[in-house]
Amino acid sequence: MGCEHTIDVSSYLLGALPEDEVPRFAAHVEGCERCRREMVALGPVVDSLALVAPRAAPPPELRERLMHVVRGEAQLLAAAGASADEVGPPTAARRSWRLGGLRLTPMPVALAASVVLAVGIAGALVLSGGGDDGGSPARTVAARVLLPAAPEARASLVLDGADARLQVSELPPPPGGKVYQVWLKRPSGSPQPTTSLFRVDDGRASVPVPGDLRGVEEVLVTAEPDGGSLAPTSDPVIVARPA
Amino acid sequence: MTLVREGDPEAFGVVYDRHSTVAFSLAYRITGTRNVAEDVVQEAFLSLWRSSARYDAQRGSVRTWVLGIVHNRAIDVLRRSLVHERRRASDEGIEERFESGERVDAEVARRDEAREVRSAIETLPVEQSKVIELSYFGGFSHSEIASMLDAPIGTIKGRMRLGLEKMRMHLAHQMEAD
């Protein structure tokens, strides 16, 4: 049995389908045996086209910069524990940003698309909302922003079951070359690093707080060098008490 | 990749060493600018590091996965630019140069593979190779190509399909001959 869309498989594989047609075509292929067979046959051919590009070696500095970031994140993960990268589902499209000369796509940071949500919550003291999953209702806890020079800055912690998210608005950017990092502090012991590193977009950010918040006394935010730190190198600018 | 998935930076380094040259070559070929190509490769490898759990070996090799990310990002960059106006890599006098530490046997194998693919492309009529090049390396949609070449979209689609099918058969014959 033929399919009138099989002719489009080549365009799809080559990236030549108009963007607005791609989702519909991808959905079609899922259910069309003939188009799937065409994909399987021609996919490797398209993949092989990359090999005919004139060979050019990347600069050695690129490897160094990447390894610096990768090693830093691996250290953070190890220090933060096995659950450190367990974050709730993203609520907004991720966007790339520049960090120490590297254009990064931060793992847990969701920015611009959650602006409306952040604005809606900004300035609230203690709010509550109903979870729609039948479990405990979500809670929003106001956080203290310790930046006298930015009296308009607001921050809050949204707790929804096992997920937690820090929302900020009107927060000034971190000092040059630095990023904000989220920490978890328990009553005994020093703040534990998390992999949440973020910058603000027009003063706003919505950041998942990874890890297990049980027993956490305070969620802190400090400004840290690129790639984050294993121990805070500056005083907290935000303090939230989840309990 | 298992070690990368477990967060081993040195394993990531091995993957980078193995695939970065072909990844950079592709990004450079598409974007035509070294700085932009660097950005594309950085993003692609960081994406690989951070989403390695999504890699499924049954759906293709690591190289295919990496190059897929690089291709998508490079084309995104290209389309974000106001016009498809960039210098071709060849115009900048790009020369082949390899990392001194690169494994010779792996490099030889890659060159052989590239030669076979190039040979497959050379068997195509120019109107077929052109539409494939404009779409894959140029980031043009089939309707844009149709306008550029003053041909119906259906014709462009047909050339793409015929070209890829001929390449597939050529590569299959070469594999059998080997």
GROMACS .gro file of C-alpha atoms in nm:
model
  421
    1MET     CA    1   0.000   0.000   0.000
    2GLY     CA    2   0.149   0.333  -0.105
    3CYS     CA    3   0.157   0.651   0.094
    4GLU     CA    4   0.144   0.996  -0.061
    5HIS     CA    5   0.370   1.130   0.215
    6THR     CA    6   0.664   0.897   0.157
    7ILE     CA    7   0.806   1.148  -0.089
    8ASP     CA    8   0.849   1.386   0.207
    9VAL     CA    9   1.070   1.151   0.408
   10SER     CA   10   1.381   1.273   0.224
   11SER     CA   11   1.293   1.636   0.291
   12TYR     CA   12   1.231   1.552   0.656
   13LEU     CA   13   1.563   1.374   0.694
   14LEU     CA   14   1.752   1.653   0.518
   15GLY     CA   15   1.585   1.915   0.737
   16ALA     CA   16   1.410   2.067   0.437
   17LEU     CA   17   1.053   2.042   0.560
   18PRO     CA   18   0.919   2.378   0.674
   19GLU     CA   19   0.935   2.390   1.053
   20ASP     CA   20   0.560   2.414   1.099
   21GLU     CA   21   0.514   2.089   0.909
   22VAL     CA   22   0.769   1.887   1.105
   23PRO     CA   23   0.557   1.788   1.410
   24ARG     CA   24   0.268   1.673   1.193
   25PHE     CA   25   0.493   1.476   0.964
   26ALA     CA   26   0.680   1.316   1.255
   27ALA     CA   27   0.347   1.206   1.398
   28HIS     CA   28   0.248   1.062   1.062
   29VAL     CA   29   0.568   0.860   1.033
   30GLU     CA   30   0.503   0.702   1.372
   31GLY     CA   31   0.194   0.538   1.233
   32CYS     CA   32   0.298   0.474   0.872
   33GLU     CA   33   0.489   0.158   0.804
   34ARG     CA   34   0.593   0.262   0.456
   35CYS     CA   35   0.735   0.597   0.566
   36ARG     CA   36   0.913   0.430   0.856
   37ARG     CA   37   1.077   0.187   0.616
   38GLU     CA   38   1.187   0.480   0.401
   39MET     CA   39   1.333   0.649   0.709
   40VAL     CA   40   1.527   0.337   0.801
   41ALA     CA   41   1.660   0.305   0.444
   42LEU     CA   42   1.759   0.667   0.386
   43GLY     CA   43   1.842   0.784   0.738
   44PRO     CA   44   2.198   0.644   0.738
   45VAL     CA   45   2.262   0.804   0.398
   46VAL     CA   46   2.171   1.146   0.533
   47ASP     CA   47   2.380   1.082   0.845
   48SER     CA   48   2.679   1.003   0.628
   49LEU     CA   49   2.666   1.342   0.457
   50ALA     CA   50   2.835   1.498   0.761
   51LEU     CA   51   3.152   1.310   0.673
   52VAL     CA   52   3.211   1.498   0.349
   53ALA     CA   53   3.252   1.832   0.522
   54PRO     CA   54   3.611   1.956   0.476
   55ARG     CA   55   3.803   1.848   0.781
   56ALA     CA   56   3.878   2.113   1.037
   57ALA     CA   57   4.005   2.053   1.389
   58PRO     CA   58   3.852   2.242   1.678
   59PRO     CA   59   4.091   2.458   1.879
   60PRO     CA   60   4.247   2.283   2.180
   61GLU     CA   61   4.105   2.553   2.409
   62LEU     CA   62   3.757   2.427   2.332
   63ARG     CA   63   3.837   2.092   2.489
   64GLU     CA   64   3.989   2.260   2.792
   65ARG     CA   65   3.686   2.479   2.845
   66LEU     CA   66   3.444   2.192   2.804
   67MET     CA   67   3.639   1.967   3.039
   68HIS     CA   68   3.650   2.246   3.296
   69VAL     CA   69   3.272   2.270   3.295
   70VAL     CA   70   3.220   1.894   3.284
   71ARG     CA   71   3.460   1.824   3.571
   72GLY     CA   72   3.300   2.102   3.776
   73GLU     CA   73   2.953   1.962   3.723
   74ALA     CA   74   3.069   1.609   3.802
   75GLN     CA   75   3.219   1.736   4.128
   76LEU     CA   76   2.901   1.918   4.215
   77LEU     CA   77   2.695   1.611   4.147
   78ALA     CA   78   2.922   1.396   4.358
   79ALA     CA   79   2.920   1.648   4.642
   80ALA     CA   80   2.548   1.701   4.628
   81GLY     CA   81   2.466   1.332   4.638
   82ALA     CA   82   2.289   1.085   4.417
   83SER     CA   83   1.959   1.269   4.413
   84ALA     CA   84   2.112   1.600   4.316
   85ASP     CA   85   2.010   1.587   3.956
   86GLU     CA   86   1.661   1.466   4.025
   87VAL     CA   87   1.455   1.767   3.944
   88GLY     CA   88   1.094   1.813   3.868
   89PRO     CA   89   0.972   1.834   3.514
   90PRO     CA   90   1.075   2.150   3.336
   91THR     CA   91   0.803   2.410   3.322
   92ALA     CA   92   0.952   2.620   3.050
   93ALA     CA   93   1.169   2.601   2.746
   94ARG     CA   94   1.535   2.602   2.826
   95ARG     CA   95   1.747   2.872   2.683
   96SER     CA   96   2.113   2.896   2.629
   97TRP     CA   97   2.327   3.144   2.808
   98ARG     CA   98   2.688   3.236   2.823
   99LEU     CA   99   2.898   3.131   3.116
  100GLY     CA  100   3.267   3.197   3.132
  101GLY     CA  101   3.302   3.226   2.760
  102LEU     CA  102   3.101   2.912   2.707
  103ARG     CA  103   2.753   2.916   2.572
  104LEU     CA  104   2.575   2.681   2.804
  105THR     CA  105   2.232   2.541   2.830
  106PRO     CA  106   2.191   2.520   3.205
  107MET     CA  107   2.058   2.189   3.319
  108PRO     CA  108   1.794   2.288   3.564
  109VAL     CA  109   1.725   2.646   3.484
  110ALA     CA  110   1.407   2.758   3.319
  111LEU     CA  111   1.380   3.124   3.251
  112ALA     CA  112   1.186   3.338   3.015
  113ALA     CA  113   0.878   3.132   2.953
  114SER     CA  114   0.804   3.121   3.323
  115VAL     CA  115   0.813   3.495   3.356
  116VAL     CA  116   0.440   3.520   3.392
  117LEU     CA  117   0.440   3.267   3.671
  118ALA     CA  118   0.729   3.441   3.843
  119VAL     CA  119   0.560   3.778   3.821
  120GLY     CA  120   0.241   3.632   3.957
  121ILE     CA  121   0.419   3.502   4.260
  122ALA     CA  122   0.661   3.787   4.316
  123GLY     CA  123   0.591   3.991   4.621
  124ALA     CA  124   0.374   3.731   4.785
  125LEU     CA  125   0.446   3.653   5.144
  126VAL     CA  126   0.298   3.315   5.210
  127LEU     CA  127   0.053   3.177   4.961
  128SER     CA  128  -0.092   2.840   4.900
  129GLY     CA  129  -0.227   2.671   4.596
  130GLY     CA  130  -0.399   2.348   4.523
  131GLY     CA  131  -0.204   2.070   4.365
  132ASP     CA  132  -0.399   1.905   4.088
  133ASP     CA  133  -0.262   1.561   4.150
  134GLY     CA  134  -0.471   1.492   4.452
  135GLY     CA  135  -0.167   1.501   4.679
  136SER     CA  136  -0.052   1.771   4.921
  137PRO     CA  137  -0.135   2.117   4.799
  138ALA     CA  138   0.150   2.325   4.668
  139ARG     CA  139   0.285   2.583   4.907
  140THR     CA  140   0.468   2.904   4.828
  141VAL     CA  141   0.703   3.032   5.092
  142ALA     CA  142   0.845   3.381   5.081
  143ALA     CA  143   1.223   3.404   5.086
  144ARG     CA  144   1.439   3.680   5.225
  145VAL     CA  145   1.645   3.871   4.972
  146LEU     CA  146   1.954   4.012   5.139
  147LEU     CA  147   2.044   4.279   4.887
  148PRO     CA  148   1.994   4.627   5.034
  149ALA     CA  149   2.081   4.777   4.698
  150ALA     CA  150   1.789   4.595   4.536
  151PRO     CA  151   1.485   4.662   4.757
  152GLU     CA  152   1.246   4.554   4.481
  153ALA     CA  153   1.397   4.208   4.453
  154ARG     CA  154   1.168   3.923   4.553
  155ALA     CA  155   1.213   3.550   4.589
  156SER     CA  156   0.990   3.264   4.685
  157LEU     CA  157   1.008   2.890   4.714
  158VAL     CA  158   0.730   2.683   4.559
  159LEU     CA  159   0.696   2.342   4.724
  160ASP     CA  160   0.485   2.090   4.537
  161GLY     CA  161   0.517   1.738   4.670
  162ALA     CA  162   0.875   1.628   4.619
  163ASP     CA  163   0.943   1.913   4.379
  164ALA     CA  164   1.070   2.254   4.478
  165ARG     CA  165   1.130   2.559   4.269
  166LEU     CA  166   1.281   2.893   4.347
  167GLN     CA  167   1.123   3.194   4.180
  168VAL     CA  168   1.290   3.533   4.171
  169SER     CA  169   1.200   3.868   4.026
  170GLU     CA  170   1.373   4.205   4.011
  171LEU     CA  171   1.692   4.030   4.114
  172PRO     CA  172   2.003   4.208   3.987
  173PRO     CA  173   2.248   4.001   3.782
  174PRO     CA  174   2.532   3.837   3.974
  175PRO     CA  175   2.860   4.031   3.978
  176GLY     CA  176   3.063   4.008   3.661
  177GLY     CA  177   3.167   3.661   3.560
  178LYS     CA  178   2.965   3.496   3.835
  179VAL     CA  179   2.649   3.289   3.850
  180TYR     CA  180   2.394   3.230   4.120
  181GLN     CA  181   2.411   2.891   4.288
  182VAL     CA  182   2.150   2.721   4.506
  183TRP     CA  183   2.255   2.550   4.830
  184LEU     CA  184   2.079   2.329   5.083
  185LYS     CA  185   2.158   2.384   5.450
  186ARG     CA  186   2.066   2.141   5.723
  187PRO     CA  187   2.077   2.228   6.094
  188SER     CA  188   2.407   2.057   6.146
  189GLY     CA  189   2.664   2.104   5.879
  190SER     CA  190   2.769   2.347   5.615
  191PRO     CA  191   2.564   2.429   5.306
  192GLN     CA  192   2.561   2.151   5.050
  193PRO     CA  193   2.604   2.253   4.686
  194THR     CA  194   2.341   2.177   4.426
  195THR     CA  195   2.376   2.173   4.051
  196SER     CA  196   2.133   2.462   4.017
  197LEU     CA  197   2.332   2.747   3.867
  198PHE     CA  198   2.146   3.034   3.715
  199ARG     CA  199   2.146   3.385   3.591
  200VAL     CA  200   1.850   3.613   3.569
  201ASP     CA  201   1.665   3.717   3.261
  202ASP     CA  202   1.541   4.072   3.304
  203GLY     CA  203   1.566   4.014   3.678
  204ARG     CA  204   1.366   3.694   3.672
  205ALA     CA  205   1.434   3.324   3.697
  206SER     CA  206   1.251   3.007   3.787
  207VAL     CA  207   1.491   2.744   3.912
  208PRO     CA  208   1.426   2.386   4.018
  209VAL     CA  209   1.579   2.307   4.356
  210PRO     CA  210   1.725   1.959   4.315
  211GLY     CA  211   1.774   1.704   4.586
  212ASP     CA  212   1.587   1.588   4.891
  213LEU     CA  213   1.454   1.879   5.095
  214ARG     CA  214   1.369   1.666   5.398
  215GLY     CA  215   1.557   1.803   5.696
  216VAL     CA  216   1.667   2.111   5.503
  217GLU     CA  217   1.656   2.417   5.721
  218GLU     CA  218   1.739   2.675   5.458
  219VAL     CA  219   1.765   2.701   5.082
  220LEU     CA  220   2.036   2.954   5.006
  221VAL     CA  221   2.153   3.136   4.698
  222THR     CA  222   2.501   3.281   4.664
  223ALA     CA  223   2.698   3.433   4.378
  224GLU     CA  224   2.974   3.195   4.271
  225PRO     CA  225   3.242   3.172   4.003
  226ASP     CA  226   3.158   3.014   3.668
  227GLY     CA  227   3.079   2.648   3.699
  228GLY     CA  228   2.971   2.678   4.062
  229SER     CA  229   3.156   2.603   4.385
  230LEU     CA  230   3.177   2.318   4.628
  231ALA     CA  231   3.157   2.557   4.924
  232PRO     CA  232   3.006   2.907   4.926
  233THR     CA  233   3.255   3.180   4.845
  234SER     CA  234   3.018   3.466   4.925
  235ASP     CA  235   2.736   3.550   5.164
  236PRO     CA  236   2.386   3.438   5.075
  237VAL     CA  237   2.174   3.680   4.877
  238ILE     CA  238   1.857   3.473   4.922
  239VAL     CA  239   1.747   3.264   5.219
  240ALA     CA  240   1.431   3.053   5.211
  241ARG     CA  241   1.305   2.830   5.490
  242PRO     CA  242   1.105   2.543   5.339
  243ALA     CA  243   0.969   2.413   5.672
  244MET     CA  244   2.870   0.598   2.697
  245THR     CA  245   2.775   0.406   3.009
  246LEU     CA  246   3.049   0.586   3.198
  247VAL     CA  247   2.945   0.921   3.053
  248ARG     CA  248   2.593   0.847   3.169
  249GLU     CA  249   2.730   0.782   3.516
  250GLY     CA  250   2.893   1.125   3.514
  251ASP     CA  251   3.253   1.026   3.443
  252PRO     CA  252   3.428   1.335   3.299
  253GLU     CA  253   3.720   1.135   3.160
  254ALA     CA  254   3.483   0.912   2.964
  255PHE     CA  255   3.327   1.226   2.826
  256GLY     CA  256   3.677   1.337   2.724
  257VAL     CA  257   3.723   1.016   2.528
  258VAL     CA  258   3.394   1.069   2.345
  259TYR     CA  259   3.494   1.426   2.271
  260ASP     CA  260   3.833   1.325   2.135
  261ARG     CA  261   3.674   1.064   1.914
  262HIS     CA  262   3.405   1.280   1.759
  263SER     CA  263   3.499   1.646   1.798
  264THR     CA  264   3.686   1.684   1.471
  265VAL     CA  265   3.406   1.555   1.253
  266ALA     CA  266   3.157   1.751   1.464
  267PHE     CA  267   3.354   2.073   1.427
  268SER     CA  268   3.402   2.012   1.056
  269LEU     CA  269   3.029   1.979   1.007
  270ALA     CA  270   2.950   2.286   1.217
  271TYR     CA  271   3.211   2.488   1.030
  272ARG     CA  272   3.087   2.366   0.694
  273ILE     CA  273   2.734   2.476   0.777
  274THR     CA  274   2.797   2.802   0.960
  275GLY     CA  275   3.109   2.909   0.770
  276THR     CA  276   3.253   3.079   1.079
  277ARG     CA  277   3.496   2.929   1.327
  278ASN     CA  278   3.361   3.111   1.633
  279VAL     CA  279   3.006   3.011   1.561
  280ALA     CA  280   3.115   2.655   1.488
  281GLU     CA  281   3.287   2.648   1.827
  282ASP     CA  282   2.969   2.763   1.997
  283VAL     CA  283   2.769   2.497   1.816
  284VAL     CA  284   3.011   2.220   1.913
  285GLN     CA  285   3.023   2.340   2.274
  286GLU     CA  286   2.648   2.334   2.300
  287ALA     CA  287   2.625   1.997   2.134
  288PHE     CA  288   2.879   1.827   2.360
  289LEU     CA  289   2.737   1.986   2.675
  290SER     CA  290   2.398   1.866   2.567
  291LEU     CA  291   2.546   1.521   2.521
  292TRP     CA  292   2.701   1.535   2.869
  293ARG     CA  293   2.383   1.653   3.032
  294SER     CA  294   2.136   1.433   2.850
  295SER     CA  295   2.342   1.121   2.793
  296ALA     CA  296   2.069   0.922   2.966
  297ARG     CA  297   1.857   0.978   2.658
  298TYR     CA  298   2.111   0.810   2.430
  299ASP     CA  299   1.975   0.486   2.292
  300ALA     CA  300   2.235   0.267   2.122
  301GLN     CA  301   1.963   0.085   1.932
  302ARG     CA  302   1.877   0.404   1.746
  303GLY     CA  303   2.225   0.468   1.615
  304SER     CA  304   2.589   0.517   1.698
  305VAL     CA  305   2.723   0.784   1.930
  306ARG     CA  306   2.867   0.958   1.626
  307THR     CA  307   2.527   0.968   1.459
  308TRP     CA  308   2.377   1.111   1.775
  309VAL     CA  309   2.646   1.375   1.814
  310LEU     CA  310   2.634   1.477   1.450
  311GLY     CA  311   2.256   1.494   1.464
  312ILE     CA  312   2.276   1.742   1.751
  313VAL     CA  313   2.548   1.943   1.575
  314HIS     CA  314   2.355   1.952   1.250
  315ASN     CA  315   2.032   2.067   1.415
  316ARG     CA  316   2.203   2.338   1.616
  317ALA     CA  317   2.411   2.461   1.325
  318ILE     CA  318   2.106   2.485   1.103
  319ASP     CA  319   1.918   2.665   1.381
  320VAL     CA  320   2.199   2.919   1.401
  321LEU     CA  321   2.197   2.959   1.027
  322ARG     CA  322   1.823   3.013   1.013
  323ARG     CA  323   1.835   3.260   1.298
  324SER     CA  324   2.068   3.477   1.100
  325LEU     CA  325   1.885   3.734   0.893
  326VAL     CA  326   2.005   3.601   0.563
  327HIS     CA  327   2.181   3.291   0.448
  328GLU     CA  328   2.485   3.497   0.394
  329ARG     CA  329   2.807   3.344   0.502
  330ARG     CA  330   3.134   3.252   0.360
  331ARG     CA  331   3.186   2.901   0.250
  332ALA     CA  332   3.448   2.719   0.450
  333SER     CA  333   3.641   2.664   0.131
  334ASP     CA  334   3.653   3.038   0.070
  335GLU     CA  335   3.846   3.087   0.388
  336GLY     CA  336   4.121   2.859   0.271
  337ILE     CA  337   4.036   2.593   0.521
  338GLU     CA  338   4.301   2.328   0.536
  339GLU     CA  339   4.290   1.984   0.669
  340ARG     CA  340   4.466   1.966   0.997
  341PHE     CA  341   4.443   1.701   1.259
  342GLU     CA  342   4.522   1.679   1.622
  343SER     CA  343   4.863   1.531   1.661
  344GLY     CA  344   4.728   1.290   1.921
  345GLU     CA  345   4.446   1.168   1.705
  346ARG     CA  346   4.449   0.797   1.650
  347VAL     CA  347   4.577   0.724   1.304
  348ASP     CA  348   4.377   0.407   1.244
  349ALA     CA  349   4.051   0.572   1.342
  350GLU     CA  350   4.132   0.867   1.122
  351VAL     CA  351   4.214   0.644   0.828
  352ALA     CA  352   3.883   0.465   0.869
  353ARG     CA  353   3.698   0.795   0.876
  354ARG     CA  354   3.876   0.916   0.566
  355ASP     CA  355   3.786   0.596   0.384
  356GLU     CA  356   3.425   0.636   0.483
  357ALA     CA  357   3.424   1.001   0.378
  358ARG     CA  358   3.576   0.905   0.043
  359GLU     CA  359   3.301   0.652  -0.016
  360VAL     CA  360   3.030   0.903   0.064
  361ARG     CA  361   3.194   1.163  -0.156
  362SER     CA  362   3.214   0.909  -0.435
  363ALA     CA  363   2.844   0.831  -0.391
  364ILE     CA  364   2.759   1.201  -0.422
  365GLU     CA  365   2.969   1.232  -0.735
  366THR     CA  366   2.760   0.967  -0.906
  367LEU     CA  367   2.453   1.192  -0.881
  368PRO     CA  368   2.334   1.426  -1.153
  369VAL     CA  369   2.417   1.779  -1.048
  370GLU     CA  370   2.053   1.877  -0.999
  371GLN     CA  371   2.017   1.602  -0.739
  372SER     CA  372   2.341   1.670  -0.553
  373LYS     CA  373   2.259   2.039  -0.551
  374VAL     CA  374   1.926   2.004  -0.374
  375ILE     CA  375   2.082   1.770  -0.120
  376GLU     CA  376   2.364   2.014  -0.052
  377LEU     CA  377   2.135   2.316  -0.029
  378SER     CA  378   1.911   2.145   0.222
  379TYR     CA  379   2.158   1.956   0.439
  380PHE     CA  380   2.445   2.204   0.449
  381GLY     CA  381   2.257   2.519   0.357
  382GLY     CA  382   1.954   2.478   0.581
  383PHE     CA  383   1.712   2.573   0.307
  384SER     CA  384   1.361   2.434   0.300
  385HIS     CA  385   1.233   2.260  -0.011
  386SER     CA  386   1.012   2.558  -0.091
  387GLU     CA  387   1.309   2.795  -0.065
  388ILE     CA  388   1.510   2.569  -0.292
  389ALA     CA  389   1.220   2.555  -0.536
  390SER     CA  390   1.223   2.934  -0.554
  391MET     CA  391   1.598   2.953  -0.592
  392LEU     CA  392   1.605   2.698  -0.873
  393ASP     CA  393   1.277   2.810  -1.023
  394ALA     CA  394   1.137   2.459  -1.014
  395PRO     CA  395   0.815   2.312  -0.869
  396ILE     CA  396   0.835   2.188  -0.509
  397GLY     CA  397   0.734   1.842  -0.626
  398THR     CA  398   1.035   1.833  -0.854
  399ILE     CA  399   1.266   1.933  -0.570
  400LYS     CA  400   1.124   1.664  -0.345
  401GLY     CA  401   1.165   1.409  -0.621
  402ARG     CA  402   1.529   1.507  -0.676
  403MET     CA  403   1.601   1.475  -0.307
  404ARG     CA  404   1.452   1.133  -0.288
  405LEU     CA  405   1.613   1.005  -0.608
  406GLY     CA  406   1.949   1.142  -0.501
  407LEU     CA  407   1.941   0.981  -0.159
  408GLU     CA  408   1.819   0.652  -0.301
  409LYS     CA  409   2.101   0.644  -0.557
  410MET     CA  410   2.351   0.721  -0.283
  411ARG     CA  411   2.210   0.442  -0.072
  412MET     CA  412   2.249   0.192  -0.352
  413HIS     CA  413   2.600   0.312  -0.432
  414LEU     CA  414   2.710   0.284  -0.069
  415ALA     CA  415   2.550  -0.061  -0.040
  416HIS     CA  416   2.741  -0.181  -0.346
  417GLN     CA  417   3.062  -0.044  -0.207
  418MET     CA  418   3.006  -0.225   0.121
  419GLU     CA  419   2.947  -0.548  -0.065
  420ALA     CA  420   3.261  -0.494  -0.271
  421ASP     CA  421   3.462  -0.441   0.049
   0.00000   0.00000   0.00000
